[in-house]
XYZ file of C-alpha atoms in Angstrom:
777
model
C 5.732 -18.612 -5.637
C 9.045 -20.153 -5.379
C 10.254 -20.853 -2.307
C 13.744 -19.386 -0.816
C 15.553 -22.324 0.855
C 17.829 -21.566 3.494
C 20.968 -23.234 3.863
C 23.061 -23.506 6.920
C 26.338 -24.703 6.519
C 28.267 -26.794 9.299
C 30.471 -23.644 10.197
C 27.532 -21.765 11.213
C 27.362 -24.442 14.270
C 30.823 -23.943 15.360
C 30.906 -22.121 18.593
C 32.141 -18.445 17.956
C 33.951 -18.445 21.367
C 36.170 -21.495 19.852
C 36.378 -19.854 16.289
C 36.901 -15.948 16.610
C 35.560 -15.175 12.989
C 37.335 -11.572 12.940
C 40.829 -13.378 13.183
C 39.620 -15.942 10.871
C 38.688 -13.824 7.821
C 41.067 -10.824 8.876
C 40.517 -7.343 10.394
C 39.619 -5.432 7.302
C 36.815 -6.154 4.873
C 38.985 -7.395 1.972
C 38.785 -10.957 2.869
C 35.454 -10.903 4.420
C 32.618 -12.257 2.840
C 30.213 -9.245 1.749
C 26.366 -9.208 1.556
C 25.256 -9.443 -1.878
C 28.582 -10.830 -3.189
C 28.730 -14.205 -1.398
C 26.374 -16.557 -0.291
C 24.185 -15.855 2.935
C 25.476 -18.715 4.443
C 28.400 -17.537 4.241
C 27.836 -13.747 5.621
C 25.972 -15.521 8.504
C 29.505 -17.883 9.212
C 31.523 -14.536 9.369
C 29.338 -13.428 11.974
C 30.093 -13.706 15.885
C 27.137 -14.596 18.237
C 27.221 -10.951 19.616
C 26.083 -9.611 15.896
C 23.845 -12.542 15.520
C 21.838 -11.574 18.328
C 21.890 -8.262 17.788
C 20.787 -8.744 13.962
C 17.384 -10.335 15.420
C 16.363 -7.756 17.304
C 16.241 -3.800 16.610
C 18.508 -1.322 17.658
C 16.078 0.263 19.945
C 14.383 3.837 19.366
C 17.149 6.187 18.073
C 15.806 9.086 16.822
C 18.091 11.104 16.293
C 19.382 14.721 17.802
C 16.530 16.276 17.086
C 14.093 14.053 19.142
C 16.858 13.499 21.657
C 16.539 17.235 22.707
C 12.499 17.308 22.658
C 12.438 17.527 26.583
C 10.947 13.968 27.305
C 12.748 10.287 27.702
C 12.272 8.102 24.656
C 12.243 4.437 25.672
C 14.507 1.828 24.205
C 17.634 3.352 24.016
C 20.968 1.081 23.137
C 23.284 0.929 25.652
C 26.117 3.271 24.931
C 28.986 1.472 22.908
C 26.991 -1.590 21.976
C 26.402 -2.983 18.707
C 22.954 -1.276 18.773
C 24.167 2.058 19.883
C 26.838 2.216 16.921
C 24.361 1.529 13.603
C 24.188 5.102 12.552
C 20.592 6.972 12.545
C 20.341 8.147 8.999
C 16.734 9.453 9.136
C 15.785 11.144 12.236
C 12.473 10.395 13.442
C 12.796 6.547 12.366
C 10.905 4.388 14.491
C 13.138 1.599 14.425
C 16.267 -0.054 12.259
C 18.254 -2.971 11.982
C 21.575 -3.978 13.017
C 24.275 -2.388 10.439
C 27.584 -4.654 10.184
C 29.663 -2.706 7.479
C 32.743 -5.378 8.133
C 30.065 -7.793 5.957
C 28.359 -5.083 4.051
C 25.163 -5.421 5.950
C 23.106 -2.466 5.753
C 20.178 -1.187 8.077
C 16.689 -1.185 7.361
C 15.231 2.094 8.637
C 11.342 2.123 9.176
C 9.032 4.778 9.602
C 5.171 4.540 10.662
C 2.258 4.648 9.181
C -1.169 3.628 7.358
C -1.785 6.864 6.438
C 1.414 8.361 5.274
C 4.860 8.509 6.533
C 5.253 9.829 10.097
C 8.373 11.336 11.113
C 10.518 14.222 11.397
C 9.939 15.787 7.912
C 7.042 17.087 6.034
C 5.149 14.243 4.493
C 1.071 14.118 3.077
C -1.450 12.666 5.611
C -3.499 10.559 3.064
C -7.097 9.447 3.862
C -7.962 7.038 6.289
C -7.601 2.893 5.206
C -11.531 2.839 5.690
C -11.978 6.038 3.204
C -9.418 4.261 0.702
C -11.472 0.682 0.700
C -14.507 3.145 0.423
C -13.212 3.677 -3.283
C -13.200 -0.072 -4.109
C -10.903 1.150 -6.880
C -7.556 -0.875 -6.692
C -5.907 1.463 -9.165
C -6.990 4.386 -7.012
C -5.125 2.774 -4.258
C -2.090 1.618 -6.072
C -1.632 5.367 -7.069
C -1.905 6.413 -3.504
C 0.766 3.573 -2.426
C 2.629 4.928 -5.160
C 2.722 8.381 -3.730
C 3.850 6.964 -0.171
C 6.442 4.815 -1.556
C 8.023 8.369 -3.206
C 7.811 10.033 0.135
C 9.285 7.033 1.876
C 12.384 6.521 -0.787
C 13.010 10.221 -1.641
C 13.540 10.839 2.366
C 15.904 7.923 2.389
C 13.932 5.223 4.795
C 13.749 1.877 3.577
C 10.265 0.207 5.382
C 7.131 1.835 5.472
C 5.064 0.164 8.434
C 1.533 -0.436 6.461
C -1.015 -1.328 5.365
C -3.009 -2.859 8.122
C -5.030 -5.548 7.283
C -7.609 -6.737 10.364
C -11.116 -7.330 10.116
C -13.568 -4.526 11.271
C -15.257 -7.207 13.201
C -16.690 -4.749 15.733
C -17.656 -1.203 15.573
C -16.220 -0.052 18.618
C -12.655 -1.296 17.534
C -10.325 1.554 18.042
C -8.039 0.967 15.286
C -10.867 0.428 12.275
C -9.718 3.257 10.808
C -6.350 1.772 9.974
C -8.206 -1.194 8.510
C -10.103 -1.679 5.604
C -13.225 -3.808 5.786
C -15.447 -6.340 7.566
C -15.254 -8.429 4.345
C -11.835 -10.361 3.687
C -11.731 -9.912 0.096
C -11.968 -6.555 -0.369
C -9.494 -5.957 2.329
C -7.358 -8.535 0.845
C -7.360 -7.202 -2.815
C -7.315 -3.107 -1.305
C -3.972 -4.255 0.902
C -2.330 -6.078 -2.202
C -2.738 -2.938 -4.112
C -1.511 -0.463 -1.496
C 1.737 -2.791 -1.000
C 1.779 -3.008 -4.567
C 2.060 0.720 -4.997
C 4.250 1.853 -2.292
C 6.600 -1.130 -3.168
C 6.623 -0.134 -6.547
C 9.118 2.563 -5.551
C 11.790 0.443 -4.444
C 10.727 0.401 -0.814
C 9.196 -1.885 1.511
C 6.105 -2.886 3.401
C 4.516 -4.186 6.536
C 1.289 -5.736 6.520
C -0.183 -5.857 9.882
C -1.200 -6.961 12.781
C -1.201 -10.435 12.185
C -3.696 -11.805 13.537
C -6.821 -10.854 15.087
C -5.649 -7.423 16.693
C -9.326 -6.624 16.537
C -9.251 -4.671 19.775
C -7.265 -2.254 21.768
C -8.910 -3.227 24.837
C -5.912 -5.095 26.777
C -4.519 -6.002 23.375
C -1.096 -7.088 25.074
C -2.671 -9.852 27.411
C -6.049 -10.902 25.484
C -6.593 -14.351 23.943
C -8.585 -14.369 20.655
C -10.520 -17.772 20.687
C -11.377 -18.094 17.338
C -12.680 -21.545 15.336
C -10.396 -22.549 12.489
C -12.775 -21.964 9.944
C -13.470 -18.442 10.947
C -9.793 -17.953 11.191
C -8.939 -19.246 7.560
C -12.336 -17.761 5.825
C -12.435 -14.162 7.574
C -9.202 -13.289 9.724
C -6.808 -14.475 7.851
C -7.721 -14.487 4.168
C -7.375 -10.956 3.715
C -3.576 -11.376 4.689
C -3.212 -14.265 2.681
C -4.647 -12.436 -0.707
C -1.996 -9.506 0.057
C 0.700 -12.005 0.829
C 0.115 -14.142 -2.385
C -0.549 -10.969 -4.810
C 1.768 -8.240 -3.466
C 4.778 -10.159 -1.396
C 5.415 -7.575 1.057
C 8.903 -7.119 2.410
C 7.658 -8.030 6.117
C 4.887 -9.668 8.029
C 4.222 -8.012 11.537
C 2.845 -10.060 14.446
C 0.317 -8.890 16.558
C 0.081 -8.104 20.636
C -2.808 -10.438 21.218
C -2.715 -14.234 21.567
C -5.020 -16.375 19.429
C -5.705 -19.761 20.497
C -3.309 -19.827 23.749
C -0.666 -18.827 22.180
C 0.734 -15.233 21.744
C 0.810 -14.027 18.016
C 4.734 -13.542 18.331
C 5.465 -16.885 19.800
C 2.972 -18.937 17.758
C 4.935 -21.847 15.362
C 1.422 -22.231 13.653
C 1.057 -18.768 12.896
C 4.144 -17.417 11.666
C 5.701 -20.873 10.721
C 2.842 -23.387 9.751
C 0.556 -21.213 8.105
C 2.804 -17.998 6.839
C 6.044 -20.133 5.755
C 4.424 -23.489 4.841
C 0.839 -22.962 3.389
C 1.583 -19.568 1.992
C 5.253 -19.477 0.992
C 5.532 -16.261 2.377
C 9.533 -15.440 2.048
C 9.639 -11.759 3.675
C 10.842 -10.857 6.529
C 8.305 -11.581 9.959
C 8.484 -9.338 12.471
C 6.907 -8.354 15.986
C 5.100 -5.098 16.489
C 7.127 -2.796 19.032
C 7.639 -4.256 22.459
C 5.994 -7.687 21.700
C 5.891 -10.724 23.245
C 7.381 -12.283 26.560
C 10.337 -14.748 25.472
C 12.108 -13.670 22.839
C 13.722 -17.237 22.548
C 10.252 -18.931 22.177
C 10.011 -16.008 19.654
C 12.581 -17.418 17.500
C 11.695 -20.872 17.719
C 8.296 -19.748 16.331
C 9.624 -18.312 13.370
C 9.961 -14.378 14.574
C 12.835 -13.605 12.424
C 12.990 -9.694 13.791
C 11.881 -8.708 17.336
C 11.056 -4.458 17.239
C 12.311 -2.355 18.773
C 15.320 -3.908 20.450
C 17.810 -3.565 21.646
C 17.793 -5.462 24.975
C 16.490 -8.635 24.086
C 20.036 -9.969 22.666
C 21.679 -10.667 26.025
C 19.138 -13.001 26.360
C 19.434 -14.537 23.265
C 23.261 -14.817 23.589
C 23.017 -16.953 26.990
C 20.466 -19.195 25.483
C 22.685 -20.349 22.738
C 25.456 -20.540 25.453
C 22.933 -22.383 27.524
C 21.823 -24.792 24.615
C 18.310 -23.282 25.062
C 18.102 -21.863 21.641
C 19.808 -23.723 18.688
C 22.537 -21.576 17.201
C 20.988 -23.050 13.875
C 17.079 -21.687 14.518
C 19.233 -18.131 14.887
C 21.142 -18.685 11.779
C 17.520 -19.229 9.983
C 16.045 -16.311 11.439
C 19.077 -14.624 10.447
C 19.151 -15.740 6.560
C 15.196 -13.975 5.996
C 16.665 -10.886 7.681
C 19.569 -10.615 5.375
C 17.814 -12.274 2.346
C 15.396 -9.283 2.256
C 17.922 -6.570 3.338
C 19.174 -7.005 -0.209
C 16.387 -5.293 -1.431
C 16.335 -2.040 0.355
C 17.178 1.371 -1.115
C 20.162 1.644 1.632
C 21.957 -1.310 0.421
C 21.454 -0.502 -3.132
C 22.918 2.367 -2.567
C 19.858 4.677 -3.767
C 20.905 8.370 -3.663
C 17.583 9.815 -2.591
C 16.860 13.656 -2.917
C 14.933 14.314 0.181
C 12.414 16.193 -2.022
C 9.299 13.661 -2.910
C 6.677 15.387 -5.292
C 4.538 16.326 -2.274
C 2.544 18.856 -4.658
C 1.431 15.983 -6.757
C 0.754 13.857 -4.290
C -1.529 16.064 -2.326
C -3.283 16.153 -5.128
C -3.735 12.230 -5.064
C -4.740 12.513 -1.234
C -7.379 15.055 -2.110
C -8.925 12.828 -5.156
C -8.954 9.627 -2.970
C -10.455 11.352 -0.149
C -13.313 12.498 -2.452
C -13.661 9.065 -4.492
C -14.104 7.369 -0.851
C -17.226 9.574 0.214
C -20.004 8.167 0.621
C -23.638 9.713 -0.105
C -26.038 7.745 2.336
C -28.754 10.088 1.424
C -30.045 12.903 -0.827
C -33.719 14.056 -1.011
C -34.637 16.792 -2.959
C -31.669 17.336 -4.662
C -29.714 18.938 -1.834
C -26.527 17.980 -2.973
C -24.738 18.990 -4.932
C -24.448 23.258 -3.909
C -23.360 24.646 -7.613
C -24.830 27.977 -6.990
C -21.774 29.993 -5.754
C -24.115 32.620 -4.647
C -25.931 30.480 -2.419
C -24.691 31.447 1.380
C -23.475 28.087 3.211
C -24.234 28.113 6.947
C -21.280 26.337 8.603
C -22.888 24.226 11.891
C -20.404 21.694 13.761
C -16.899 22.144 15.572
C -15.389 19.678 12.603
C -16.724 22.474 9.681
C -13.847 24.482 11.396
C -11.370 22.337 12.801
C -11.855 18.908 10.755
C -10.406 15.696 11.566
C -7.976 14.271 9.058
C -6.717 11.101 10.796
C -7.021 8.841 13.538
C -4.233 8.805 16.573
C -1.455 6.841 17.606
C 1.144 5.094 15.119
C -1.692 5.853 12.180
C -1.220 9.808 12.386
C 0.545 11.710 10.335
C 2.893 13.840 12.613
C 4.131 16.347 10.347
C 1.987 16.868 7.542
C 1.308 19.256 5.232
C -1.229 22.269 6.357
C -4.829 20.709 6.891
C -7.504 22.117 5.163
C -10.560 22.236 6.898
C -13.824 21.885 5.480
C -14.538 25.941 5.437
C -11.210 26.238 4.084
C -11.897 24.168 1.205
C -15.538 25.822 0.190
C -13.968 29.087 0.719
C -11.334 28.174 -1.863
C -13.899 26.308 -4.229
C -15.482 29.731 -4.553
C -18.247 29.409 -1.714
C -19.920 32.124 0.015
C -20.000 31.258 3.685
C -22.833 32.852 6.047
C -20.454 35.380 8.623
C -23.100 34.689 11.917
C -22.363 30.668 12.011
C -18.537 31.458 11.315
C -17.843 33.711 13.732
C -19.843 32.088 16.699
C -17.678 28.463 16.049
C -14.448 30.911 15.394
C -14.878 32.428 18.702
C -16.299 29.688 20.526
C -13.647 26.913 18.829
C -10.657 29.364 20.333
C -11.801 30.299 23.827
C -12.701 26.336 24.474
C -10.284 24.301 23.063
C -7.978 22.441 25.986
C -3.996 23.095 26.132
C -2.236 20.114 24.640
C 0.049 17.940 26.169
C 2.797 17.978 23.409
C 4.202 14.207 23.867
C 0.496 13.192 22.798
C -0.355 15.935 20.693
C 2.794 14.742 18.066
C 1.056 11.330 18.229
C -2.380 12.924 17.451
C -3.963 12.428 20.636
C -5.220 16.224 19.931
C -7.960 17.818 22.680
C -10.885 19.321 20.862
C -13.198 21.937 22.362
C -16.189 19.868 23.178
C -19.446 20.399 20.354
C -21.123 24.066 20.443
C -24.619 23.788 21.297
C -26.776 25.424 18.798
C -30.147 26.598 20.720
C -33.236 27.137 18.738
C -32.953 31.021 18.621
C -29.340 30.641 17.135
C -30.525 28.309 14.561
C -33.187 30.721 13.591
C -31.169 33.440 13.764
C -28.859 32.041 10.892
C -31.401 30.050 8.895
C -32.661 33.460 7.831
C -29.186 34.927 6.702
C -28.371 31.552 5.318
C -29.642 29.292 1.751
C -28.590 26.267 2.744
C -26.661 24.641 6.300
C -24.099 22.244 6.524
C -23.461 20.411 9.844
C -20.220 18.369 10.570
C -20.411 15.584 12.985
C -16.751 14.779 13.842
C -15.292 11.596 15.554
C -11.659 10.615 16.278
C -10.222 6.798 17.812
C -6.780 5.493 18.075
C -4.104 3.166 19.084
C -4.458 1.879 23.082
C -8.161 2.681 22.969
C -11.830 1.046 21.780
C -14.323 3.195 21.131
C -17.523 3.913 23.266
C -21.301 3.237 22.583
C -22.431 6.384 24.328
C -21.315 9.937 23.069
C -19.438 8.184 20.104
C -21.034 5.144 18.474
C -23.942 7.239 19.306
C -24.552 11.174 18.964
C -24.508 13.205 22.124
C -27.423 15.012 23.362
C -26.032 18.277 21.825
C -25.409 16.615 18.322
C -28.749 15.320 18.551
C -30.552 18.886 19.937
C -28.306 20.531 17.013
C -29.553 18.470 14.194
C -33.181 19.030 14.936
C -32.694 23.157 15.836
C -30.955 23.448 12.798
C -33.191 21.278 10.574
C -36.466 22.644 11.973
C -35.396 26.081 11.490
C -34.244 25.660 7.923
C -37.185 23.603 6.862
C -39.414 25.868 8.263
C -38.234 28.435 5.466
C -37.863 26.029 2.941
C -34.154 25.466 3.223
C -32.143 22.180 2.774
C -29.491 20.682 5.413
C -26.763 18.395 5.062
C -25.026 16.523 7.489
C -21.226 15.545 6.921
C -19.910 12.874 8.953
C -16.233 13.494 9.350
C -15.707 9.659 11.415
C -13.329 7.030 10.802
C -15.913 3.861 11.780
C -19.261 3.286 12.042
C -21.396 5.752 14.097
C -25.431 5.157 14.733
C -27.638 6.698 11.818
C -30.922 5.274 11.751
C -32.618 7.714 15.282
C -31.811 10.644 12.906
C -31.261 9.943 9.212
C -34.808 10.888 8.758
C -34.279 14.979 9.719
C -31.946 16.023 7.424
C -31.812 16.571 3.595
C -28.458 14.929 3.107
C -26.057 12.901 4.585
C -22.403 12.788 3.347
C -19.759 10.405 4.829
C -16.407 12.409 4.457
C -14.681 9.520 6.631
C -11.283 11.489 7.830
C -9.765 12.729 4.419
C -6.316 13.291 5.349
C -4.880 17.058 5.118
C -6.724 17.936 2.091
C -9.894 17.030 3.614
C -11.832 20.520 3.345
C -10.680 20.739 -0.821
C -12.063 17.018 -1.028
C -15.194 17.950 1.137
C -15.795 20.831 -1.504
C -14.874 18.578 -4.402
C -18.048 16.613 -3.475
C -20.645 19.136 -2.213
C -20.110 21.093 -4.861
C -20.566 18.445 -7.914
C -16.937 18.708 -8.985
C -16.464 15.031 -8.497
C -19.943 12.591 -8.396
C -19.714 10.596 -5.109
C -19.126 7.245 -6.024
C -18.271 5.705 -2.676
C -19.688 2.524 -0.996
C -19.559 1.229 2.681
C -16.816 -1.097 3.156
C -18.683 -1.924 6.493
C -22.558 -2.250 6.937
C -24.173 0.460 9.609
C -26.380 -1.595 11.890
C -29.476 0.315 13.368
C -28.473 0.209 16.649
C -24.958 -1.202 18.457
C -26.810 -4.409 20.065
C -27.314 -5.867 16.756
C -23.675 -6.503 15.744
C -23.141 -10.234 15.681
C -19.936 -9.806 18.330
C -21.755 -6.982 20.640
C -22.226 -9.639 23.416
C -18.336 -10.747 23.821
C -16.710 -7.597 22.643
C -14.293 -6.610 24.116
C -14.117 -10.193 26.068
C -13.987 -11.145 30.153
C -13.481 -9.888 32.395
C -14.981 -6.726 30.836
C -12.538 -4.164 32.682
C -9.569 -6.049 31.453
C -10.387 -8.989 29.423
C -8.050 -12.234 29.095
C -10.021 -14.114 26.708
C -12.624 -12.805 24.141
C -14.250 -15.788 21.973
C -15.554 -15.085 18.637
C -18.935 -16.940 19.160
C -20.230 -15.305 15.559
C -17.790 -17.530 13.701
C -18.163 -16.549 10.251
C -21.102 -14.163 10.739
C -19.189 -10.992 10.649
C -20.917 -7.724 8.960
C -22.927 -8.548 6.360
C -22.680 -12.026 6.399
C -24.611 -11.574 9.634
C -27.015 -9.334 8.451
C -28.105 -10.958 5.826
C -28.461 -14.583 6.839
C -30.230 -13.621 9.801
C -32.357 -11.630 8.675
C -31.551 -8.184 10.670
C -32.251 -5.198 9.364
C -29.273 -2.403 8.718
C -29.451 1.512 8.690
C -27.148 1.133 5.777
C -25.719 -2.249 4.381
C -22.097 -2.761 3.421
C -21.789 -1.689 -0.406
C -24.140 1.001 -0.100
C -23.614 4.216 -1.431
C -25.645 6.841 -3.600
C -24.261 9.286 -6.341
C -25.996 12.089 -8.195
C -26.970 10.301 -11.309
C -28.323 6.356 -11.748
C -27.323 3.237 -13.006
C -29.138 0.356 -14.588
C -27.857 -3.003 -14.912
C -28.651 -5.562 -17.560
C -27.614 -8.657 -19.781
C -26.340 -10.415 -16.888
C -24.824 -13.175 -18.855
C -22.764 -16.612 -17.499
C -20.326 -18.394 -19.922
C -22.095 -21.674 -18.717
C -24.431 -23.024 -16.671
C -22.172 -26.014 -15.512
C -18.955 -25.412 -13.849
C -16.023 -27.101 -14.945
C -12.537 -25.101 -14.195
C -14.209 -21.540 -14.629
C -17.320 -19.502 -15.194
C -17.073 -15.861 -16.659
C -20.068 -13.718 -15.542
C -20.591 -10.399 -17.489
C -23.162 -7.517 -17.147
C -23.899 -4.330 -18.281
C -23.610 -1.093 -16.765
C -25.041 1.934 -17.914
C -25.479 5.627 -16.615
C -29.047 7.022 -16.882
C -29.049 9.982 -15.325
C -27.797 13.642 -16.212
C -23.988 14.040 -14.916
C -21.336 11.822 -15.478
C -20.597 9.176 -12.763
C -18.862 5.936 -11.739
C -20.612 2.417 -10.240
C -19.071 -0.068 -7.964
C -20.101 -3.244 -9.054
C -20.493 -6.205 -6.846
C -20.904 -9.836 -7.034
C -21.677 -12.219 -4.688
C -22.261 -15.707 -4.811
C -24.820 -17.851 -2.637
C -23.450 -21.602 -2.104
C -25.399 -24.572 -1.547
C -25.549 -26.041 2.295
C -25.544 -29.627 1.851
C -22.721 -30.110 4.379
C -21.680 -27.089 5.781
C -23.377 -23.646 7.478
C -22.817 -21.231 5.094
C -23.816 -16.961 4.840
C -26.714 -16.375 2.360
C -24.119 -14.426 0.102
C -20.257 -13.689 0.613
C -18.513 -11.127 -1.887
C -16.557 -13.017 -4.473
C -15.685 -9.915 -6.530
C -15.993 -6.299 -7.521
C -14.829 -3.608 -10.048
C -15.476 0.182 -10.558
C -16.687 1.341 -13.931
C -14.867 4.228 -15.289
C -16.306 7.330 -15.687
C -19.951 6.796 -17.314
C -21.078 10.024 -19.420
C -25.256 10.206 -19.455
C -26.269 7.143 -21.416
C -22.691 5.709 -21.763
C -22.810 1.642 -20.705
C -19.743 -0.353 -20.029
C -19.635 -4.497 -19.699
C -17.956 -5.309 -16.522
C -16.654 -9.234 -16.480
C -15.699 -11.447 -13.512
C -14.088 -14.744 -13.791
C -15.320 -17.028 -10.924
C -12.714 -20.028 -10.650
C -13.431 -22.712 -7.881
C -11.257 -21.010 -5.436
C -14.293 -18.592 -5.222
C -16.669 -21.298 -4.678
C -14.811 -22.909 -1.846
C -15.472 -22.919 2.149
C -13.111 -24.222 4.873
C -13.783 -28.014 6.376
C -11.770 -27.530 9.650
C -12.221 -31.463 10.561
C -10.249 -31.989 6.558
C -7.582 -28.735 6.853
C -9.247 -28.478 3.575
C -10.816 -25.717 0.915
C -13.333 -27.501 -0.542
C -16.170 -26.218 -3.340
C -19.211 -28.104 -2.802
C -21.143 -29.926 -5.151
C -24.715 -28.358 -6.237
C -26.448 -25.332 -6.935
C -24.712 -21.915 -6.950
C -26.218 -18.196 -7.435
C -24.280 -15.571 -8.977
C -26.011 -12.294 -7.695
C -24.417 -8.685 -8.777
C -26.019 -5.587 -7.372
C -25.024 -2.142 -6.118
C -24.849 -3.191 -2.177
C -25.105 -6.870 -0.414
C -28.741 -6.252 0.125
C -29.389 -4.085 -3.639
C -29.233 -7.277 -5.719
C -29.999 -6.111 -9.214
C -30.041 -9.477 -11.264
C -28.778 -13.129 -10.438
C -28.079 -16.452 -12.371
C -27.263 -19.979 -11.399
C -25.075 -22.886 -12.209
C -24.365 -26.002 -10.910
C -21.323 -27.905 -9.683
C -21.385 -31.865 -10.375
C -19.374 -32.915 -7.924
C -17.160 -31.415 -4.675
C -13.692 -30.160 -5.754
C -10.661 -30.300 -3.560
C -9.141 -26.829 -3.590
C -6.287 -26.936 -1.469
C -5.435 -29.053 1.932
C -3.372 -27.101 4.525
C -1.852 -27.747 7.569
C -3.466 -28.345 10.629
C -3.101 -25.220 12.707
C -4.116 -22.876 15.515
C -7.124 -24.959 16.380
C -8.714 -23.622 19.736
C -8.255 -25.092 23.003
C -11.822 -24.596 24.270
C -15.192 -24.948 23.407
C -16.519 -22.223 20.961
C -20.349 -22.130 20.940
C -20.468 -21.230 17.409
C -22.947 -19.514 15.982
C -24.747 -21.243 13.109
C -28.260 -20.762 11.011
């Protein structure tokens, strides 16, 4: 990637108090340099110190007239008459913007939440959550979802979408896991890059976040994540690195937490040494909202834009005048902002329509929601339900009020109408049993708590507690219906992590309901399906033997009900695979003993003692049983794997692996093919296998085959040596494993690497300041 060189001319260093630039260049704009027409260094030289300081902080939460009249105080408001206050609100509801300086041709960049679709004052589409999208393992489909999101950002006159989230699912209790893609950095990075490329294909920007190790919400602002250099490079930074190098996101958002003693927004090692120097990143590095303690240290570290502002500008001005902050450092940060401002629709004068293609976008959202659903169990062909004359008894509050997404900044405030599961089944022509429908409709109406409007608009919606179904009611309904569908619903979001009891684990009511309903229906020879309307892991091992089928629907966006119906009725053959492991019990997770850190009530430090052994890397390497493994997912058809070939048995520059996939069943379907590699352990402790490639077949008809090929380069063989700050592929024997999950390996072959290969030497950065008793095999 060609590096953007920032040149600061001597004029930048002349005190603004000595030479007022407005007088030098004249009062009008005719004699002033203009962004896009003049060199960036001339634009910077023409700026006053006040303008410079205001440009590197946002203009505050100026939401527009509509939001100002909602009856509650909006924080971070600019001082009336200040530079921030003078920046125009072009789109009401944008959550942040940069300073506008019309006299120099500097336009504003207006930003909008969030990961599941633009969230502001106009109607947009609520797309499937990130975990749902990553479960598709389909980069082309995710690109298409990104394109749809970008269409809405662009046509509503916005510039930048604060998405995607790229953090690792380190622990199932992470409150924002639903916003992130996977426990695996390769899957996360590839899916994230596809999303960025899709969004930015529409001429608008993205913000890859939260950089880095924002893997918990508990005391996220103050907690220090203590992580080894190897675990950082191989697990937590790797997905970001893939996205940066394969998609060129316009911005990179630094997280709230600290990493190895340094607040992320004030970490020179993270923002400059790694992102700029090692990766060659050329976009804007910005903060999460109200992050960090010292704006001067943030700018010195390489944080270009402090959001949302606007109050830090006075501190910056004083720091420059006192000599605490070099104006050259300030100018370098401004240069990154200006360079990327020129990419924005506002700068280019894009005439937006105000009419994105919401109908088409909803259709794509529905397709993606269904493609990412994961069939965990399907005994006796309980699914699909093809006979429209069969009466379906719908149990579970989530069947009637379905969760489409999580809460916080990942919630889409003004999405299109939610299609609940009952609506989708009715839309598909299915017959719903009336007693169950009436009982639940009445119960939910009577037991839904009143909402706090301010919290509800961010998705913190209060729901009625789950309705108990006793044996008598279950028996009555079983006599009237042909099949039962039970929905288990979960939600989580920003500011709080999940809990083990009544969240990861089922509630007592949910357990009793599954048993009572299944017993009643099985007594009459009828089947029971459980639909999991969830954002992340729940415990399944203790009850999965009870129902006939289990389908993870995730939180599939506003088209949830239609997407669920598509899969349940067989219009779409499920092809999703788990992007994270489902443990037998929470305590089996490698980070369970140290999450969320110490002290537990308000942790100041969390030590990542599990090191690289996150998710399946741990379960497989230490032979810990899972309920459902990473990469797992069933289909209504079957697939055979055959004819695995390696282009060579000796590695030189690259090896190609190819395998034939055949649909052996009766219906068309897609298969996710996963390539894992086991590396030699002569010098370094390594996982038993690591995902190094994946591909999704086309829709294969019954009996149809497709050959899938993977290119294995030296980079895929490398591990990170902290003592050498180097990625090295070790000499020795490697095993290529191709399968349907990390535990279901179909075929394998070996090849040899004769000598070590130094792939890349990087900077020594982010070394932990305390000893870590790190897990090894």
